[in-house]
Amino acid sequence: MPSPIRLLLIDDHAVMRAGLANMLNANPAFRVIAGADDGANGLALFREHRPDVTLLDVSMPGVSGIECLHLLRAEFPDARVLMLSSSDAEEDIVQALEAGACGYVTKTARPAELTAAIIAAHAGERVISPALERRLAERASGSTLTAREIEVLHLLRKGMTNPDIGRLLGISPRTAKAHVAAILEKLEATDRTEAVTRAFERGLLKV
Amino acid sequence: MPSPIRLLLIDDHAVMRAGLANMLNANPAFRVIAGADDGANGLALFREHRPDVTLLDVSMPGVSGIECLHLLRAEFPDARVLMLSSSDAEEDIVQALEAGACGYVTKTARPAELTAAIIAAHAGERVISPALERRLAERASGSTLTAREIEVLHLLRKGMTNPDIGRLLGISPRTAKAHVAAILEKLEATDRTEAVTRAFERGLLKV
DNA sequence: GCGGTCATTGGCCAACTGGCCAATGGCGGA
DNA sequence: TCCGCCATTGGCCAGTTGGCCAATGACCGC
């Protein structure tokens, strides 16, 4: 038998880490060599252990999963990272794949799917669960917010008025209004309140 | 040694269930006797196995964790249920405890905390992790929305105007406005958009 | 270099918003 | 029974909103 695939787990849920470690170590094909509860630690442990595959949780306090992925890939372009997520927000998925993740598995996946995904990731393949592909397709039909619009969106959620936004961004209230209008259209919302709701639903905004 | 505590796991995350089962079964004090991925199945399995302690995930599709808890306690008032959650939204916690949960553990808790909580729950004690108690204290200072206000909140998130809300609820736009005003004050928001954001943050609204 | 996207700004207007005042009827707990 | 909370509604007003029209300069990829 070939030597086991060496795994690094990065997830702020200690219970999940312990559970995953137990489960994966029970399979001789894998060996969990380290676990981190945060992106920064994860990065440090990666440098130290150079795992074959890293399982990275998307949502973490501090350095988020996506940020961590960016940092990791910047430093180790051939790192094999499999994103693990409890959310199926399209935004996360798209960002993860764009940032070079080898795959994206939701925690609702059956254990066998996870092990299969790990093996595939180790082999350098890209794996995405079927349910996620459907979501990606949806995405294609939807529009993407520009950086500026995202910025405005974050002010919107705080209840800022167009004049407020203008002041904060150093632009005219008119322009703020134009951005808001663009946001409304792209998110298919009738007003800023619904826009914020939809942004939460799409994962553009996080709780 | 006493006989192991018989556990039922209800969590829509199969990976988490498998991981937890592996981890807990490794401890002779516990025995995981069944796992469900959904409230309805969980209830059925409870009837069948009558576990000593049930670990119940808060957020699940279909019958939510809180609903499941209600149903479970209605049928088996002395069921020992430990809520397990990835969210630390105060609303969930409060609702869970009010619905009769023996405890509330977030998935970021260390495994030892979880096992301690299970043992405590089995003994009929109530356990809440320290971090959560702090949140509950916060809650005390905050105000609670009335049923009507919650109803209005759900319309607000959809981007409805006061006239819209009035029409839908069969009341005057003035009254809708009064409810919105009450919501704004209670959520400490300056406008409906911020109110929706805060509602998401507090767990009053779910994605 | 040209066309496309993006950020920027202007005017006009009907509608909606949130704040402030005040009042009534119902229902449940002390 | 009385108090307090809740749902209900009204008027008034300055401020904000979103829709519609149109325009400019910057930057990017083909």
Short mmCIF file of C-alpha atoms (C1' of nucleotides) in Angstrom, two decimals, chain A residues 146 148 171-172 174-175 179, chain C residues 6-12:
data_model
loop_
_atom_site.label_atom_id
_atom_site.label_comp_id
_atom_site.label_asym_id
_atom_site.label_seq_id
_atom_site.Cartn_x
_atom_site.Cartn_y
_atom_site.Cartn_z
CA THR A 146 -17.93 45.80 -8.78
CA ARG A 148 -16.95 49.89 -5.48
CA ILE A 171 -18.01 61.36 -3.54
CA SER A 172 -21.23 63.14 -4.35
CA ARG A 174 -25.53 61.43 -6.56
CA THR A 175 -22.79 58.97 -7.20
CA HIS A 179 -23.98 52.82 -6.99
"C1'" DC C 6 -16.72 51.69 -14.49
"C1'" DA C 7 -16.92 55.74 -11.53
"C1'" DT C 8 -18.53 60.03 -11.52
"C1'" DT C 9 -22.24 63.88 -11.48
"C1'" DG C 10 -26.41 66.67 -12.67
"C1'" DG C 11 -31.81 67.78 -12.59
"C1'" DC C 12 -36.64 66.58 -11.68
#
